[in-house]
Amino acid sequence: DAKTTQPPSMDCAEGRAANLPCNHSTISGNEYVYWYRQIHSQGPQYIIHGLKNNETNEMASLIITEDRKSSTLILPHATLRDTAVYYCIVRVSNAGGTSYGKLTFGQGTILTVHP
Amino acid sequence: DGGITQSPKYLFRKEGQNVTLSCEQNLNHDAMYWYRQDPGQGLRLIYYSQIVNDFQKGDIAEGYSVSREKKESFPLTVTSAQKNPTAFYLCASRSGLANYNEQFFGPGTRLTVL
């Protein structure tokens, strides 16, 4: 699986957009970008994933650059409850092969949303 | 409500004792996973199971054991052979039918060895 690089921490004002970057310069053609988040002392929560097109769901938007070497997770109107560690993960979409769906979590970005 | 439950939420163990952490899911998912998380660190895979009666070692399986006798249950035993068992343990599951890798996580069990 390709390695990812994220800033260790970011701040955001409540009600503003939070833009979390992720670099994945060694990504392969069949690897997807996944985003999870973990609120303190809870299990991680899936947010969104994408291959090369931009994606949007009820939680967030995912913008992937044309060369796919980086991406940005956007929380359009951050709330205090969005304070969490955000993980960017790159891997193949299916669960086949030797990795059997394993998710490799790095240290992520600590997003703090303040009033 | 469908989901994953883990029990207990907090667990204390004396050194040298084995302890079993429970993980149950009613999502009808085929695959289940156990991860360990240490303070300020990401998750590391301990064991995973793709189907009933089959499981495989992850990256840090030493000192741990699992069983998968039922689809909905994947208990993890932390044995006395695990040198540093104090950690936050997370169980996850994934649908075998999913064409992408969304894993659903339980609330976790925080194990402390006294």
GROMACS .gro file of C-alpha atoms in nm:
model
  229
    1ASP     CA    1   0.000   0.000   0.000
    2ALA     CA    2   0.118   0.350  -0.081
    3LYS     CA    3   0.243   0.564   0.206
    4THR     CA    4   0.062   0.884   0.299
    5THR     CA    5   0.179   1.209   0.456
    6GLN     CA    6  -0.049   1.434   0.657
    7PRO     CA    7   0.015   1.742   0.872
    8PRO     CA    8   0.014   1.648   1.242
    9SER     CA    9  -0.244   1.908   1.342
   10MET     CA   10  -0.481   2.174   1.208
   11ASP     CA   11  -0.725   2.425   1.354
   12CYS     CA   12  -1.057   2.541   1.215
   13ALA     CA   13  -1.322   2.787   1.330
   14GLU     CA   14  -1.671   2.652   1.382
   15GLY     CA   15  -1.890   2.702   1.078
   16ARG     CA   16  -1.597   2.740   0.841
   17ALA     CA   17  -1.471   2.481   0.594
   18ALA     CA   18  -1.197   2.248   0.711
   19ASN     CA   19  -0.956   2.142   0.437
   20LEU     CA   20  -0.735   1.849   0.531
   21PRO     CA   21  -0.452   1.767   0.289
   22CYS     CA   22  -0.289   1.432   0.220
   23ASN     CA   23   0.011   1.349   0.004
   24HIS     CA   24   0.035   1.006  -0.157
   25SER     CA   25   0.295   1.048  -0.430
   26THR     CA   26   0.360   0.673  -0.470
   27ILE     CA   27  -0.003   0.579  -0.526
   28SER     CA   28  -0.064   0.304  -0.782
   29GLY     CA   29  -0.328   0.303  -1.051
   30ASN     CA   30  -0.555   0.056  -0.870
   31GLU     CA   31  -0.531   0.219  -0.527
   32TYR     CA   32  -0.811   0.420  -0.376
   33VAL     CA   33  -0.790   0.705  -0.126
   34TYR     CA   34  -0.989   0.643   0.193
   35TRP     CA   35  -1.058   0.881   0.477
   36TYR     CA   36  -1.151   0.776   0.830
   37ARG     CA   37  -1.173   0.977   1.148
   38GLN     CA   38  -1.144   0.885   1.514
   39ILE     CA   39  -1.302   1.085   1.790
   40HIS     CA   40  -1.119   1.053   2.120
   41SER     CA   41  -1.149   0.705   2.277
   42GLN     CA   42  -1.389   0.579   2.011
   43GLY     CA   43  -1.350   0.347   1.714
   44PRO     CA   44  -1.261   0.498   1.374
   45GLN     CA   45  -1.545   0.602   1.146
   46TYR     CA   46  -1.543   0.576   0.767
   47ILE     CA   47  -1.593   0.912   0.592
   48ILE     CA   48  -1.542   0.880   0.219
   49HIS     CA   49  -1.326   0.722  -0.051
   50GLY     CA   50  -1.238   0.785  -0.414
   51LEU     CA   51  -1.024   0.670  -0.704
   52LYS     CA   52  -0.972   0.968  -0.935
   53ASN     CA   53  -1.297   1.161  -0.954
   54ASN     CA   54  -1.403   1.403  -0.686
   55GLU     CA   55  -1.654   1.254  -0.445
   56THR     CA   56  -1.917   1.401  -0.213
   57ASN     CA   57  -2.143   1.249   0.049
   58GLU     CA   58  -2.341   1.377   0.345
   59MET     CA   59  -2.029   1.406   0.559
   60ALA     CA   60  -1.760   1.549   0.334
   61SER     CA   61  -1.611   1.606  -0.009
   62LEU     CA   62  -1.295   1.449  -0.144
   63ILE     CA   63  -1.087   1.632  -0.403
   64ILE     CA   64  -0.817   1.425  -0.577
   65THR     CA   65  -0.561   1.597  -0.797
   66GLU     CA   66  -0.538   1.497  -1.161
   67ASP     CA   67  -0.205   1.318  -1.110
   68ARG     CA   68  -0.357   1.150  -0.800
   69LYS     CA   69  -0.050   1.229  -0.591
   70SER     CA   70  -0.244   1.428  -0.335
   71SER     CA   71  -0.597   1.480  -0.211
   72THR     CA   72  -0.796   1.708   0.018
   73LEU     CA   73  -1.081   1.618   0.249
   74ILE     CA   74  -1.326   1.902   0.290
   75LEU     CA   75  -1.569   1.937   0.578
   76PRO     CA   76  -1.785   2.221   0.442
   77HIS     CA   77  -1.920   2.358   0.772
   78ALA     CA   78  -1.712   2.226   1.060
   79THR     CA   79  -1.875   2.182   1.400
   80LEU     CA   80  -1.723   2.120   1.741
   81ARG     CA   81  -1.818   1.753   1.703
   82ASP     CA   82  -1.584   1.726   1.404
   83THR     CA   83  -1.284   1.758   1.637
   84ALA     CA   84  -1.102   1.429   1.581
   85VAL     CA   85  -0.798   1.260   1.429
   86TYR     CA   86  -0.840   1.226   1.053
   87TYR     CA   87  -0.664   0.943   0.872
   88CYS     CA   88  -0.587   0.930   0.501
   89ILE     CA   89  -0.530   0.574   0.378
   90VAL     CA   90  -0.437   0.450   0.034
   91ARG     CA   91  -0.498   0.092  -0.072
   92VAL     CA   92  -0.665  -0.127  -0.328
   93SER     CA   93  -1.043  -0.135  -0.315
   94ASN     CA   94  -1.111  -0.501  -0.281
   95ALA     CA   95  -1.021  -0.739  -0.005
   96GLY     CA   96  -0.844  -0.993  -0.216
   97GLY     CA   97  -0.478  -1.071  -0.218
   98THR     CA   98  -0.252  -1.115   0.079
   99SER     CA   99  -0.357  -0.798   0.259
  100TYR     CA  100  -0.718  -0.913   0.301
  101GLY     CA  101  -0.861  -0.567   0.345
  102LYS     CA  102  -0.611  -0.453   0.606
  103LEU     CA  103  -0.622  -0.080   0.669
  104THR     CA  104  -0.288   0.078   0.756
  105PHE     CA  105  -0.344   0.380   0.978
  106GLY     CA  106  -0.064   0.634   1.016
  107GLN     CA  107  -0.066   0.906   1.279
  108GLY     CA  108  -0.322   1.121   1.097
  109THR     CA  109  -0.410   1.487   1.141
  110ILE     CA  110  -0.555   1.614   1.468
  111LEU     CA  111  -0.827   1.858   1.367
  112THR     CA  112  -0.942   2.095   1.639
  113VAL     CA  113  -1.258   2.293   1.571
  114HIS     CA  114  -1.289   2.594   1.801
  115PRO     CA  115  -1.584   2.826   1.869
  116ASP     CA  116  -2.983  -0.128   1.542
  117GLY     CA  117  -2.710  -0.297   1.343
  118GLY     CA  118  -2.354  -0.258   1.458
  119ILE     CA  119  -2.051  -0.392   1.636
  120THR     CA  120  -2.030  -0.431   2.009
  121GLN     CA  121  -1.722  -0.483   2.218
  122SER     CA  122  -1.711  -0.572   2.582
  123PRO     CA  123  -1.601  -0.479   2.831
  124LYS     CA  124  -1.520  -0.112   2.769
  125TYR     CA  125  -1.248  -0.113   3.034
  126LEU     CA  126  -1.055  -0.419   3.146
  127PHE     CA  127  -0.789  -0.461   3.409
  128ARG     CA  128  -0.567  -0.763   3.424
  129LYS     CA  129  -0.290  -0.881   3.649
  130GLU     CA  130   0.039  -0.962   3.489
  131GLY     CA  131   0.057  -1.326   3.381
  132GLN     CA  132  -0.317  -1.369   3.329
  133ASN     CA  133  -0.491  -1.445   3.003
  134VAL     CA  134  -0.792  -1.230   2.917
  135THR     CA  135  -1.053  -1.252   2.639
  136LEU     CA  136  -1.204  -0.949   2.466
  137SER     CA  137  -1.546  -0.990   2.309
  138CYS     CA  138  -1.649  -0.867   1.962
  139GLU     CA  139  -1.996  -0.926   1.820
  140GLN     CA  140  -2.154  -0.791   1.500
  141ASN     CA  141  -2.508  -0.822   1.366
  142LEU     CA  142  -2.428  -0.670   1.026
  143ASN     CA  143  -2.398  -1.012   0.858
  144HIS     CA  144  -2.042  -0.921   0.761
  145ASP     CA  145  -1.803  -1.192   0.647
  146ALA     CA  146  -1.472  -1.029   0.740
  147MET     CA  147  -1.368  -0.929   1.089
  148TYR     CA  148  -1.051  -0.767   1.219
  149TRP     CA  149  -0.870  -0.694   1.544
  150TYR     CA  150  -0.649  -0.386   1.573
  151ARG     CA  151  -0.438  -0.251   1.855
  152GLN     CA  152  -0.382   0.121   1.916
  153ASP     CA  153  -0.117   0.267   2.147
  154PRO     CA  154  -0.128   0.630   2.269
  155GLY     CA  155  -0.065   0.878   1.988
  156GLN     CA  156  -0.024   0.599   1.734
  157GLY     CA  157  -0.222   0.461   1.443
  158LEU     CA  158  -0.387   0.119   1.437
  159ARG     CA  159  -0.192  -0.204   1.391
  160LEU     CA  160  -0.355  -0.525   1.270
  161ILE     CA  161  -0.342  -0.823   1.507
  162TYR     CA  162  -0.561  -1.087   1.340
  163TYR     CA  163  -0.825  -1.102   1.070
  164SER     CA  164  -1.084  -1.350   0.952
  165GLN     CA  165  -1.248  -1.364   0.611
  166ILE     CA  166  -1.493  -1.646   0.683
  167VAL     CA  167  -1.606  -1.869   0.967
  168ASN     CA  168  -1.346  -2.116   1.094
  169ASP     CA  169  -1.065  -1.933   0.917
  170PHE     CA  170  -0.836  -1.659   1.043
  171GLN     CA  171  -0.493  -1.521   0.962
  172LYS     CA  172  -0.218  -1.343   1.154
  173GLY     CA  173  -0.178  -0.973   1.102
  174ASP     CA  174   0.132  -0.764   1.165
  175ILE     CA  175   0.156  -0.811   1.543
  176ALA     CA  176  -0.004  -1.148   1.625
  177GLU     CA  177   0.253  -1.268   1.879
  178GLY     CA  178   0.096  -1.315   2.222
  179TYR     CA  179  -0.260  -1.312   2.088
  180SER     CA  180  -0.507  -1.577   1.976
  181VAL     CA  181  -0.850  -1.569   1.813
  182SER     CA  182  -1.135  -1.796   1.712
  183ARG     CA  183  -1.416  -1.763   1.456
  184GLU     CA  184  -1.670  -2.031   1.534
  185LYS     CA  185  -1.966  -1.811   1.442
  186LYS     CA  186  -2.001  -1.547   1.173
  187GLU     CA  187  -2.108  -1.283   1.420
  188SER     CA  188  -1.837  -1.340   1.682
  189PHE     CA  189  -1.459  -1.292   1.676
  190PRO     CA  190  -1.314  -1.300   2.031
  191LEU     CA  191  -0.952  -1.204   2.098
  192THR     CA  192  -0.747  -1.360   2.377
  193VAL     CA  193  -0.453  -1.166   2.510
  194THR     CA  194  -0.218  -1.424   2.657
  195SER     CA  195   0.053  -1.391   2.916
  196ALA     CA  196   0.303  -1.419   2.631
  197GLN     CA  197   0.211  -1.068   2.511
  198LYS     CA  198   0.490  -0.856   2.657
  199ASN     CA  199   0.317  -0.519   2.652
  200PRO     CA  200  -0.059  -0.575   2.643
  201THR     CA  201  -0.176  -0.239   2.780
  202ALA     CA  202  -0.348  -0.073   2.484
  203PHE     CA  203  -0.678   0.023   2.319
  204TYR     CA  204  -0.819  -0.273   2.124
  205LEU     CA  205  -1.053  -0.221   1.829
  206CYS     CA  206  -1.262  -0.475   1.644
  207ALA     CA  207  -1.392  -0.410   1.292
  208SER     CA  208  -1.597  -0.586   1.028
  209ARG     CA  209  -1.652  -0.554   0.655
  210SER     CA  210  -1.906  -0.694   0.415
  211GLY     CA  211  -1.765  -0.956   0.182
  212LEU     CA  212  -1.998  -0.824  -0.084
  213ALA     CA  213  -1.860  -0.471  -0.069
  214ASN     CA  214  -1.655  -0.365  -0.367
  215TYR     CA  215  -1.472  -0.114  -0.156
  216ASN     CA  216  -1.306  -0.130   0.181
  217GLU     CA  217  -1.540   0.037   0.429
  218GLN     CA  218  -1.477  -0.112   0.768
  219PHE     CA  219  -1.714  -0.064   1.059
  220PHE     CA  220  -1.547  -0.033   1.398
  221GLY     CA  221  -1.667  -0.114   1.746
  222PRO     CA  222  -1.629   0.126   2.041
  223GLY     CA  223  -1.311  -0.042   2.161
  224THR     CA  224  -1.185  -0.206   2.481
  225ARG     CA  225  -0.916  -0.035   2.687
  226LEU     CA  226  -0.699  -0.301   2.850
  227THR     CA  227  -0.469  -0.213   3.139
  228VAL     CA  228  -0.224  -0.459   3.289
  229LEU     CA  229  -0.155  -0.390   3.654
   0.00000   0.00000   0.00000
